[in-house]
Tab-separated table of C-alpha atoms and ligand atoms in Angstrom:
chain	number	residue	atom	x	y	z
A	1	MET	CA	22.385	55.695	-57.481
A	2	ARG	CA	18.820	54.336	-57.785
A	3	THR	CA	18.266	50.591	-58.157
A	4	LEU	CA	14.752	49.311	-58.738
A	5	ILE	CA	13.899	45.750	-57.737
A	6	ARG	CA	10.771	45.140	-59.721
A	7	GLY	CA	7.863	42.711	-59.329
A	8	GLY	CA	9.155	40.555	-56.477
A	9	THR	CA	7.271	39.280	-53.450
A	10	VAL	CA	8.510	41.463	-50.615
A	11	VAL	CA	8.553	39.366	-47.440
A	12	ASN	CA	8.648	41.157	-44.121
A	13	ALA	CA	7.808	39.685	-40.716
A	14	THR	CA	4.314	41.112	-41.295
A	15	GLY	CA	3.819	38.951	-44.384
A	16	PRO	CA	4.384	38.859	-48.126
A	17	VAL	CA	3.212	41.426	-50.695
A	18	VAL	CA	4.060	41.916	-54.371
A	19	ALA	CA	5.813	45.287	-54.591
A	20	ASP	CA	8.655	47.225	-56.169
A	21	VAL	CA	11.591	48.240	-53.976
A	22	LEU	CA	13.651	51.302	-54.782
A	23	ILE	CA	17.160	51.467	-53.361
A	24	THR	CA	18.489	55.008	-53.178
A	25	ASP	CA	22.188	54.999	-52.366
A	26	GLU	CA	22.577	53.182	-49.029
A	27	THR	CA	18.935	53.016	-47.956
A	28	ILE	CA	15.545	51.876	-49.145
A	29	GLY	CA	13.922	54.881	-50.806
A	30	ALA	CA	10.474	53.451	-51.482
A	31	VAL	CA	8.340	50.330	-51.432
A	32	THR	CA	5.488	50.805	-53.899
A	33	ALA	CA	2.760	49.032	-55.794
A	34	PRO	CA	4.266	47.420	-58.902
A	35	GLY	CA	4.929	49.765	-61.828
A	36	LEU	CA	4.664	53.103	-60.006
A	37	ILE	CA	8.341	53.985	-60.306
A	38	THR	CA	9.645	54.093	-63.842
A	39	VAL	CA	13.054	55.749	-63.621
A	40	ALA	CA	16.135	54.146	-62.060
A	41	ASP	CA	19.825	53.697	-62.894
A	42	GLU	CA	19.492	49.923	-62.714
A	43	GLU	CA	16.580	47.512	-62.693
A	44	ILE	CA	16.398	43.980	-61.385
A	45	ASP	CA	13.488	41.793	-62.402
A	46	ALA	CA	12.471	39.873	-59.279
A	47	THR	CA	9.293	38.353	-60.703
A	48	GLY	CA	8.670	34.996	-59.036
A	49	LYS	CA	11.329	35.721	-56.420
A	50	TYR	CA	11.275	36.869	-52.814
A	51	VAL	CA	12.715	40.205	-51.744
A	52	LEU	CA	13.857	39.862	-48.135
A	53	PRO	CA	15.550	42.030	-45.519
A	54	GLY	CA	19.116	40.782	-45.269
A	55	GLY	CA	19.670	38.002	-42.770
A	56	ILE	CA	21.077	38.884	-39.349
A	57	ASP	CA	23.196	36.168	-37.779
A	58	ALA	CA	23.395	37.196	-34.132
A	59	HIS	CA	25.845	34.487	-33.081
A	60	THR	CA	29.165	33.998	-34.878
A	61	HIS	CA	32.750	33.360	-33.861
A	62	MET	CA	35.309	34.549	-36.404
A	63	GLU	CA	38.969	33.984	-35.476
A	64	MET	CA	37.887	32.801	-32.056
A	65	PRO	CA	40.569	31.389	-29.778
A	66	PHE	CA	39.475	27.966	-28.517
A	67	GLY	CA	41.294	24.902	-27.245
A	68	GLY	CA	44.733	26.039	-28.410
A	69	THR	CA	43.617	27.000	-31.915
A	70	PHE	CA	41.462	29.614	-33.673
A	71	SER	CA	38.215	29.211	-35.583
A	72	SER	CA	39.224	29.082	-39.217
A	73	ASP	CA	37.186	31.933	-40.718
A	74	THR	CA	38.618	35.410	-40.495
A	75	PHE	CA	36.263	38.363	-40.425
A	76	ALA	CA	36.989	38.734	-44.151
A	77	THR	CA	36.282	35.131	-45.188
A	78	GLY	CA	33.420	34.607	-42.753
A	79	THR	CA	31.505	37.740	-43.693
A	80	THR	CA	32.002	37.011	-47.392
A	81	ALA	CA	30.567	33.520	-46.900
A	82	ALA	CA	27.689	35.025	-44.917
A	83	ALA	CA	26.878	37.346	-47.813
A	84	TRP	CA	26.816	34.420	-50.243
A	85	GLY	CA	24.062	32.962	-48.108
A	86	GLY	CA	21.964	36.116	-47.798
A	87	THR	CA	23.198	37.269	-44.405
A	88	THR	CA	24.095	40.964	-44.379
A	89	THR	CA	24.801	41.489	-40.675
A	90	ILE	CA	26.658	39.406	-38.124
A	91	ILE	CA	27.042	39.940	-34.409
A	92	ASP	CA	30.268	38.300	-33.300
A	93	PHE	CA	31.561	37.617	-29.797
A	94	ALA	CA	34.535	39.486	-28.391
A	95	VAL	CA	36.180	37.120	-25.903
A	96	GLN	CA	37.558	38.468	-22.620
A	97	LYS	CA	40.529	36.390	-21.494
A	98	LYS	CA	40.944	35.946	-17.754
A	99	GLY	CA	43.173	38.727	-16.426
A	100	THR	CA	42.309	41.202	-19.182
A	101	SER	CA	39.753	43.989	-19.237
A	102	LEU	CA	36.557	44.221	-21.249
A	103	LEU	CA	37.709	47.436	-22.864
A	104	ALA	CA	41.042	45.971	-23.984
A	105	THR	CA	39.056	43.024	-25.371
A	106	MET	CA	36.800	45.373	-27.297
A	107	ASP	CA	39.843	47.125	-28.789
A	108	ALA	CA	41.341	43.769	-29.773
A	109	TRP	CA	38.134	42.713	-31.552
A	110	HIS	CA	37.919	46.016	-33.400
A	111	GLU	CA	41.505	45.436	-34.485
A	112	LYS	CA	40.552	42.034	-35.904
A	113	ALA	CA	37.343	43.117	-37.618
A	114	ASP	CA	37.567	46.753	-38.633
A	115	GLY	CA	38.381	47.215	-42.302
A	116	HIS	CA	37.956	43.522	-43.045
A	117	CYS	CA	34.255	42.767	-43.134
A	118	ALA	CA	32.239	42.482	-46.338
A	119	ILE	CA	28.966	43.162	-44.466
A	120	ASP	CA	28.007	45.137	-41.381
A	121	TYR	CA	28.884	43.727	-37.988
A	122	GLY	CA	28.448	44.256	-34.277
A	123	PHE	CA	29.831	42.639	-31.163
A	124	HIS	CA	28.585	40.940	-28.035
A	125	MET	CA	31.046	40.641	-25.152
A	126	ILE	CA	31.983	37.373	-23.449
A	127	ILE	CA	32.709	37.949	-19.764
A	128	SER	CA	35.159	35.319	-18.523
A	129	ASP	CA	36.477	37.250	-15.558
A	130	VAL	CA	33.835	38.677	-13.277
A	131	ASN	CA	35.442	41.268	-10.999
A	132	ASP	CA	34.780	44.853	-9.951
A	133	GLN	CA	36.546	46.266	-12.988
A	134	SER	CA	34.705	44.047	-15.493
A	135	LEU	CA	31.373	44.877	-13.902
A	136	LYS	CA	32.173	48.579	-14.025
A	137	GLU	CA	33.314	48.353	-17.642
A	138	MET	CA	29.999	46.874	-18.733
A	139	GLN	CA	28.654	50.440	-18.864
A	140	SER	CA	31.556	51.596	-21.067
A	141	CYS	CA	30.864	48.675	-23.426
A	142	ILE	CA	27.209	49.692	-23.573
A	143	ASP	CA	28.244	53.270	-24.349
A	144	GLN	CA	30.250	51.871	-27.267
A	145	GLY	CA	27.279	49.954	-28.656
A	146	VAL	CA	28.031	46.555	-27.145
A	147	ASN	CA	25.241	45.844	-24.686
A	148	SER	CA	24.842	42.057	-24.630
A	149	PHE	CA	27.116	39.978	-22.434
A	150	LYS	CA	27.587	36.243	-22.774
A	151	MET	CA	28.411	34.102	-19.759
A	152	PHE	CA	29.197	30.406	-19.479
A	153	MET	CA	27.971	27.804	-17.006
A	154	ALA	CA	30.491	25.355	-18.541
A	155	TYR	CA	34.224	25.236	-19.429
A	156	LEU	CA	35.693	25.406	-15.911
A	157	GLY	CA	38.966	27.350	-15.827
A	158	VAL	CA	38.350	29.020	-19.182
A	159	PHE	CA	34.988	30.754	-19.499
A	160	TYR	CA	33.078	29.264	-16.554
A	161	ALA	CA	31.350	31.622	-14.148
A	162	THR	CA	30.016	30.553	-10.750
A	163	ASP	CA	26.389	31.158	-9.873
A	164	GLY	CA	27.559	33.999	-7.632
A	165	GLU	CA	29.474	35.617	-10.489
A	166	ILE	CA	26.495	35.225	-12.800
A	167	LEU	CA	24.306	36.799	-10.148
A	168	ARG	CA	26.604	39.811	-9.881
A	169	ALA	CA	26.711	40.313	-13.636
A	170	MET	CA	22.939	39.974	-13.832
A	171	GLN	CA	22.519	42.604	-11.125
A	172	ARG	CA	24.690	44.917	-13.206
A	173	ALA	CA	22.640	44.108	-16.307
A	174	THR	CA	19.484	45.071	-14.443
A	175	GLU	CA	21.075	48.408	-13.517
A	176	THR	CA	22.339	49.175	-17.002
A	177	GLY	CA	19.679	47.735	-19.341
A	178	ALA	CA	22.099	45.173	-20.748
A	179	LEU	CA	21.100	41.697	-21.891
A	180	ILE	CA	22.759	38.625	-20.380
A	181	MET	CA	23.281	35.805	-22.895
A	182	MET	CA	23.795	32.396	-21.357
A	183	HIS	CA	25.668	29.278	-22.431
A	184	ALA	CA	23.543	27.003	-20.284
A	185	GLU	CA	25.141	23.634	-19.605
A	186	ASN	CA	26.017	22.242	-16.199
A	187	GLY	CA	29.773	22.190	-16.811
A	188	ILE	CA	30.710	20.844	-13.385
A	189	ALA	CA	28.597	17.698	-13.829
A	190	ILE	CA	29.700	17.376	-17.454
A	191	ASP	CA	33.388	17.529	-16.515
A	192	GLU	CA	32.825	14.621	-14.132
A	193	LEU	CA	31.088	12.542	-16.836
A	194	VAL	CA	33.896	13.350	-19.281
A	195	ALA	CA	36.555	12.233	-16.791
A	196	GLN	CA	34.642	9.000	-16.163
A	197	ALA	CA	34.291	8.284	-19.906
A	198	LEU	CA	37.989	8.867	-20.530
A	199	ALA	CA	38.947	6.722	-17.519
A	200	ALA	CA	36.854	3.922	-19.029
A	201	GLY	CA	38.778	4.271	-22.304
A	202	HIS	CA	35.903	5.847	-24.257
A	203	THR	CA	37.554	8.390	-26.536
A	204	ASP	CA	35.316	8.606	-29.661
A	205	PRO	CA	33.531	11.821	-30.741
A	206	VAL	CA	30.107	10.411	-29.822
A	207	GLN	CA	31.219	10.610	-26.189
A	208	HIS	CA	30.964	14.370	-26.519
A	209	GLY	CA	27.195	13.943	-26.818
A	210	LEU	CA	26.872	11.147	-24.283
A	211	THR	CA	28.719	13.061	-21.565
A	212	ARG	CA	26.575	16.165	-22.071
A	213	PRO	CA	23.051	14.743	-21.685
A	214	PRO	CA	20.146	17.100	-22.468
A	215	GLU	CA	19.064	17.073	-18.820
A	216	LEU	CA	22.211	19.048	-17.956
A	217	GLU	CA	21.324	21.715	-20.483
A	218	GLY	CA	17.824	21.763	-19.029
A	219	GLU	CA	19.129	22.055	-15.468
A	220	ALA	CA	21.477	24.919	-16.294
A	221	THR	CA	18.782	26.722	-18.275
A	222	SER	CA	16.393	26.496	-15.321
A	223	ARG	CA	19.098	27.729	-12.957
A	224	ALA	CA	19.951	30.676	-15.205
A	225	ILE	CA	16.260	31.545	-15.393
A	226	GLN	CA	15.941	31.528	-11.601
A	227	LEU	CA	19.030	33.715	-11.220
A	228	ALA	CA	17.558	36.109	-13.775
A	229	ARG	CA	14.270	36.116	-11.892
A	230	VAL	CA	15.958	36.904	-8.573
A	231	THR	CA	17.968	39.742	-10.098
A	232	GLY	CA	15.324	41.054	-12.493
A	233	ALA	CA	17.723	40.730	-15.415
A	234	PRO	CA	16.600	39.916	-18.937
A	235	LEU	CA	18.050	36.652	-20.196
A	236	TYR	CA	18.767	35.299	-23.671
A	237	ILE	CA	19.627	31.599	-23.864
A	238	VAL	CA	22.043	30.996	-26.724
A	239	HIS	CA	22.218	27.888	-28.927
A	240	LEU	CA	19.354	26.040	-27.239
A	241	SER	CA	19.391	22.431	-28.390
A	242	ALA	CA	17.307	20.282	-26.053
A	243	ARG	CA	13.619	19.872	-25.288
A	244	HIS	CA	14.415	20.095	-21.567
A	245	ALA	CA	15.830	23.598	-21.958
A	246	LEU	CA	12.967	24.657	-24.202
A	247	GLU	CA	10.442	23.575	-21.567
A	248	ALA	CA	12.191	25.734	-18.976
A	249	VAL	CA	12.193	28.735	-21.319
A	250	ALA	CA	8.523	28.256	-22.224
A	251	GLU	CA	7.525	28.033	-18.571
A	252	ALA	CA	9.397	31.238	-17.731
A	253	ARG	CA	7.905	33.078	-20.692
A	254	ASP	CA	4.434	31.942	-19.672
A	255	THR	CA	4.915	33.761	-16.375
A	256	GLY	CA	5.909	36.911	-18.234
A	257	GLN	CA	9.624	36.774	-17.450
A	258	ASN	CA	11.954	38.440	-19.940
A	259	VAL	CA	13.532	35.205	-21.119
A	260	PHE	CA	14.355	34.686	-24.785
A	261	ALA	CA	16.081	31.883	-26.642
A	262	GLU	CA	17.698	31.106	-29.956
A	263	THR	CA	18.323	27.771	-31.582
A	264	CYS	CA	20.613	26.941	-34.503
A	265	PRO	CA	20.150	25.057	-37.804
A	266	GLN	CA	22.371	22.197	-36.624
A	267	TYR	CA	19.892	21.403	-33.855
A	268	LEU	CA	17.009	21.443	-36.329
A	269	TYR	CA	18.656	19.194	-38.916
A	270	LEU	CA	21.460	17.160	-37.319
A	271	SER	CA	21.440	14.738	-34.408
A	272	LEU	CA	23.427	12.526	-32.063
A	273	GLU	CA	23.546	10.015	-34.931
A	274	ASP	CA	25.882	12.377	-36.790
A	275	LEU	CA	28.183	12.513	-33.775
A	276	ALA	CA	28.168	8.694	-33.825
A	277	LYS	CA	29.361	8.424	-37.436
A	278	PRO	CA	32.119	5.812	-37.857
A	279	GLY	CA	35.770	6.506	-37.174
A	280	PHE	CA	36.594	10.104	-36.362
A	281	GLU	CA	33.904	11.499	-38.718
A	282	GLY	CA	31.713	12.498	-35.760
A	283	ALA	CA	34.278	15.160	-34.816
A	284	LYS	CA	32.813	17.334	-37.578
A	285	TYR	CA	29.677	17.644	-35.453
A	286	VAL	CA	31.264	18.400	-32.078
A	287	ALA	CA	29.781	21.596	-30.698
A	288	SER	CA	28.353	22.519	-27.318
A	289	PRO	CA	25.652	21.970	-26.370
A	290	PRO	CA	25.909	18.762	-28.372
A	291	LEU	CA	23.538	17.526	-31.058
A	292	CYS	CA	20.587	15.794	-29.388
A	293	PRO	CA	18.717	12.623	-30.326
A	294	GLN	CA	16.545	13.291	-33.364
A	295	ASP	CA	13.272	13.337	-31.437
A	296	HIS	CA	14.127	16.785	-30.029
A	297	GLN	CA	13.812	18.339	-33.484
A	298	PRO	CA	10.000	18.503	-33.731
A	299	ASP	CA	9.940	20.280	-30.367
A	300	LEU	CA	12.399	22.880	-31.607
A	301	TRP	CA	10.320	23.535	-34.736
A	302	ARG	CA	7.265	23.887	-32.490
A	303	GLY	CA	9.220	26.310	-30.290
A	304	LEU	CA	9.942	28.389	-33.360
A	305	ARG	CA	6.249	28.516	-34.217
A	306	THR	CA	5.176	29.425	-30.668
A	307	ASN	CA	7.954	32.027	-30.285
A	308	ASP	CA	9.438	30.275	-27.255
A	309	LEU	CA	12.395	30.190	-29.655
A	310	SER	CA	12.581	33.691	-31.099
A	311	VAL	CA	15.762	33.642	-33.161
A	312	VAL	CA	17.818	31.246	-35.262
A	313	SER	CA	21.530	32.026	-35.301
A	314	THR	CA	24.318	29.768	-36.506
A	315	ASP	CA	26.878	29.744	-33.684
A	316	HIS	CA	29.268	29.636	-36.652
A	317	CYS	CA	32.572	28.481	-35.154
A	318	PRO	CA	34.432	26.531	-37.834
A	319	PHE	CA	37.442	24.317	-37.254
A	320	CYS	CA	38.979	22.370	-40.129
A	321	PHE	CA	38.645	18.598	-39.893
A	322	LYS	CA	42.297	18.201	-40.756
A	323	ASP	CA	44.687	19.401	-38.069
A	324	GLN	CA	42.085	21.259	-35.985
A	325	LYS	CA	39.350	18.704	-35.211
A	326	GLU	CA	42.172	16.156	-35.278
A	327	LEU	CA	43.554	17.685	-32.084
A	328	GLY	CA	41.063	15.367	-30.391
A	329	LYS	CA	41.792	12.215	-32.348
A	330	SER	CA	42.618	10.176	-29.281
A	331	ASP	CA	40.559	12.169	-26.761
A	332	PHE	CA	37.106	13.541	-27.662
A	333	SER	CA	37.395	16.237	-24.988
A	334	LYS	CA	40.221	17.869	-26.963
A	335	ILE	CA	38.175	18.272	-30.170
A	336	PRO	CA	37.661	22.025	-30.643
A	337	ASN	CA	33.991	22.776	-30.039
A	338	GLY	CA	32.148	24.378	-32.920
A	339	MET	CA	30.643	23.904	-36.344
A	340	PRO	CA	30.522	25.942	-39.554
A	341	GLY	CA	27.215	27.308	-40.807
A	342	VAL	CA	27.130	31.063	-41.426
A	343	GLU	CA	26.611	30.560	-45.181
A	344	HIS	CA	23.586	28.280	-45.055
A	345	ARG	CA	21.269	29.575	-42.345
A	346	MET	CA	18.816	31.293	-44.692
A	347	ASP	CA	18.694	28.273	-47.014
A	348	LEU	CA	18.286	25.753	-44.207
A	349	LEU	CA	15.477	27.759	-42.642
A	350	HIS	CA	13.834	28.055	-46.042
A	351	GLN	CA	13.590	24.267	-45.976
A	352	GLY	CA	11.382	24.779	-42.944
A	353	VAL	CA	9.086	26.910	-45.118
A	354	VAL	CA	9.124	24.295	-47.871
A	355	ALA	CA	8.315	21.545	-45.359
A	356	GLY	CA	5.476	23.555	-43.793
A	357	GLU	CA	7.180	23.909	-40.411
A	358	ILE	CA	7.163	27.729	-40.496
A	359	SER	CA	5.513	30.383	-42.654
A	360	LEU	CA	7.323	32.684	-45.052
A	361	ALA	CA	6.827	35.603	-42.682
A	362	ARG	CA	8.130	33.596	-39.722
A	363	TRP	CA	11.249	32.681	-41.726
A	364	VAL	CA	12.045	36.371	-42.092
A	365	GLU	CA	11.089	37.111	-38.510
A	366	ILE	CA	13.415	34.549	-36.895
A	367	ALA	CA	16.281	35.157	-39.313
A	368	SER	CA	16.211	38.950	-39.582
A	369	THR	CA	13.500	41.004	-37.901
A	370	THR	CA	13.634	39.565	-34.380
A	371	PRO	CA	17.449	39.538	-34.224
A	372	ALA	CA	17.313	43.200	-35.293
A	373	ARG	CA	14.883	44.042	-32.484
A	374	MET	CA	16.526	41.797	-29.917
A	375	PHE	CA	19.906	43.435	-30.453
A	376	GLY	CA	18.944	47.061	-30.990
A	377	LEU	CA	19.243	47.377	-34.756
A	378	TYR	CA	15.614	47.854	-35.799
A	379	PRO	CA	14.347	49.526	-38.027
A	380	ARG	CA	17.724	50.253	-39.552
A	381	LYS	CA	18.007	46.497	-40.134
A	382	GLY	CA	15.503	43.658	-40.280
A	383	VAL	CA	12.822	45.188	-42.500
A	384	ILE	CA	12.184	46.228	-46.076
A	385	ALA	CA	10.766	49.711	-45.497
A	386	PRO	CA	11.615	53.266	-46.541
A	387	GLY	CA	14.566	54.584	-44.546
A	388	ALA	CA	15.964	51.183	-43.610
A	389	ASP	CA	19.457	50.250	-44.710
A	390	ALA	CA	19.288	48.709	-48.173
A	391	ASP	CA	20.346	45.272	-46.976
A	392	VAL	CA	18.252	43.359	-49.457
A	393	VAL	CA	18.243	39.751	-50.618
A	394	VAL	CA	16.565	38.601	-53.801
A	395	TYR	CA	15.865	34.918	-53.159
A	396	ASP	CA	14.761	32.409	-55.797
A	397	PRO	CA	12.448	29.920	-54.050
A	398	ASN	CA	12.396	27.553	-57.025
A	399	ALA	CA	16.136	27.218	-57.653
A	400	THR	CA	17.820	24.142	-56.252
A	401	GLN	CA	21.320	23.564	-54.965
A	402	THR	CA	23.377	20.960	-53.140
A	403	ILE	CA	25.442	22.006	-50.128
A	404	SER	CA	29.065	20.928	-50.362
A	405	ALA	CA	32.492	21.900	-49.075
A	406	GLU	CA	33.546	21.886	-52.757
A	407	THR	CA	31.366	24.898	-53.455
A	408	HIS	CA	30.882	26.724	-50.169
A	409	HIS	CA	32.788	29.894	-49.357
A	410	MET	CA	33.538	29.362	-45.671
A	411	ASN	CA	37.208	28.774	-44.910
A	412	VAL	CA	36.732	25.247	-43.645
A	413	ASP	CA	37.469	21.898	-45.253
A	414	TYR	CA	34.128	20.181	-44.648
A	415	SER	CA	30.422	20.875	-44.587
A	416	ALA	CA	28.169	19.601	-41.820
A	417	TYR	CA	25.432	19.383	-44.466
A	418	GLU	CA	27.463	17.726	-47.249
A	419	GLY	CA	25.197	16.536	-50.072
A	420	MET	CA	22.009	18.061	-48.667
A	421	ARG	CA	19.607	19.113	-51.456
A	422	ILE	CA	18.162	22.569	-50.906
A	423	THR	CA	15.144	24.152	-52.537
A	424	GLY	CA	15.798	27.882	-52.893
A	425	LYS	CA	18.907	29.916	-53.497
A	426	VAL	CA	20.179	33.427	-53.006
A	427	ASP	CA	20.093	35.332	-56.280
A	428	THR	CA	21.254	38.881	-55.473
A	429	VAL	CA	22.436	40.515	-52.242
A	430	PHE	CA	22.799	44.200	-51.417
A	431	SER	CA	24.569	45.495	-48.344
A	432	ARG	CA	23.660	49.144	-47.670
A	433	GLY	CA	22.857	49.526	-51.353
A	434	SER	CA	26.077	48.002	-52.652
A	435	LYS	CA	25.754	44.876	-54.713
A	436	VAL	CA	27.631	42.094	-52.960
A	437	ILE	CA	26.345	38.968	-54.702
A	438	ALA	CA	24.918	38.835	-58.219
A	439	ASP	CA	25.027	36.502	-61.222
A	440	GLY	CA	26.773	33.812	-59.212
A	441	ALA	CA	29.711	36.068	-58.325
A	442	PHE	CA	30.966	38.100	-55.376
A	443	HIS	CA	30.996	41.838	-56.149
A	444	GLY	CA	31.623	43.024	-52.604
A	445	ARG	CA	34.695	44.349	-50.912
A	446	GLU	CA	36.628	43.561	-47.760
A	447	GLY	CA	36.144	46.635	-45.592
A	448	HIS	CA	32.725	47.630	-46.945
A	449	GLY	CA	31.137	46.416	-43.696
A	450	THR	CA	30.862	48.971	-40.916
A	451	PHE	CA	30.695	48.468	-37.154
A	452	LEU	CA	27.158	48.718	-35.792
A	453	SER	CA	26.902	50.502	-32.478
A	454	ARG	CA	23.709	48.950	-31.169
A	455	GLU	CA	20.896	50.335	-29.037
A	456	LEU	CA	19.572	48.379	-26.063
A	457	SER	CA	17.298	45.432	-26.806
A	458	GLN	CA	14.015	46.661	-28.174
A	459	TYR	CA	12.050	43.880	-26.485
A	460	LEU	CA	12.606	45.433	-23.061
A	461	LEU	CA	10.657	48.320	-21.601
B	1	URP	O1	30.715	24.606	-29.473
B	1	URP	C1	30.488	25.801	-29.604
B	1	URP	N1	29.255	26.216	-29.501
B	1	URP	N2	31.513	26.649	-29.848
B	1	URP	C2	31.425	28.037	-29.888
B	1	URP	C3	31.510	28.653	-28.555
B	1	URP	C4	30.162	28.704	-27.883
B	1	URP	O2	30.001	28.143	-26.828
B	1	URP	O3	29.238	29.326	-28.415
B	2	ZN	ZN1	28.200	28.907	-26.063
B	3	ZN	ZN1	28.818	30.373	-29.824
């Protein structure tokens, strides 16, 4: 099957060029000057549109157990919603429960995902139980294509790891070539502030933000960086939200340390003011680290331009407002932490292009090419080039749309961006050459997505 995407502006991380793209079965067969190829089974006129490598969302949580409930998207619904928004690969987090092994966790996540995804997918591994067996099993995970391990400096008794445990895991990462991903918040100090707020009768959602001040994200980020320095391990800070943390990352990078960071659209567009919305409305915006005061946003955009922030992922972790977020109606600390977003990352970042915050090429770089390199998928993913998987998005930069829970495809009863006007819209999406989205309809299939066994991070020597 040969599909010719004709006359579009092909945008890679290297920049835009008007070209034709030939899809041959599952891969890109050719990228040529316009008009050179004349024979194909199907043609798509992309004149005036962008032709992008499919988005790679390197941070999602489908069906994630949290706070006595599960995030509301399954691998089927979440990957379908991702495809609607031009994302053709997700990397989700397998979650080790205390007392279980990493390998059993991996099997359990395969059980959840395999045969259900509409787009390709990989896994990171959350280590909640650092012990000799877990540390040993890191190598087996790597052998199975899961070579990035998330640890938490918060959530005592659930995911929390002590500095000593983090140190041990980092030493193992140094030995094996793995990447340590860090949830950097000082959970011990936060738990104290939370207890004090509750004792004072402060139970509203905004307390989630007030008890997790940005300084405590900054402190934990600095500490993680020092532990990484001592052990020689590469470090990737997930969901960075605060200027304080960004400063620590920038300083480490300036010394040449292998420290990388991602931020998320919610930190670029939403703020503590959303958490402070009247009544229980703020619960829709409860995620950790919390939304910061608005004046952090320009710093994050700057970090994206300077590459101190290398990736934008969603941290998609949806909980319905009704019944799930409501678990914390009388106690903000019981609101499940997480926000939906997997469907709108490409669109929201395109607003950054429209507003002049980032270039077209940088949009593609932070949303597709760098995640591919960071997590060992390049050049199979993250680029429009001969031989790459035909994960291709035709994007109309002039179309407009309004984000709403009424029209989104995520399995969650609210949108964090309700009513936001967006310039640009996904037109057509291919996943390994199969049409998934076209003409305003889903043409994909649950189970089309295959598991991606990933190579080690391509940013490390
Ligand atoms: O609040 C969040 N971010 N929930 C998802 C789990 C995590 O820490 O990434
Ligand atoms: Zn986290
Ligand atoms: Zn997360």
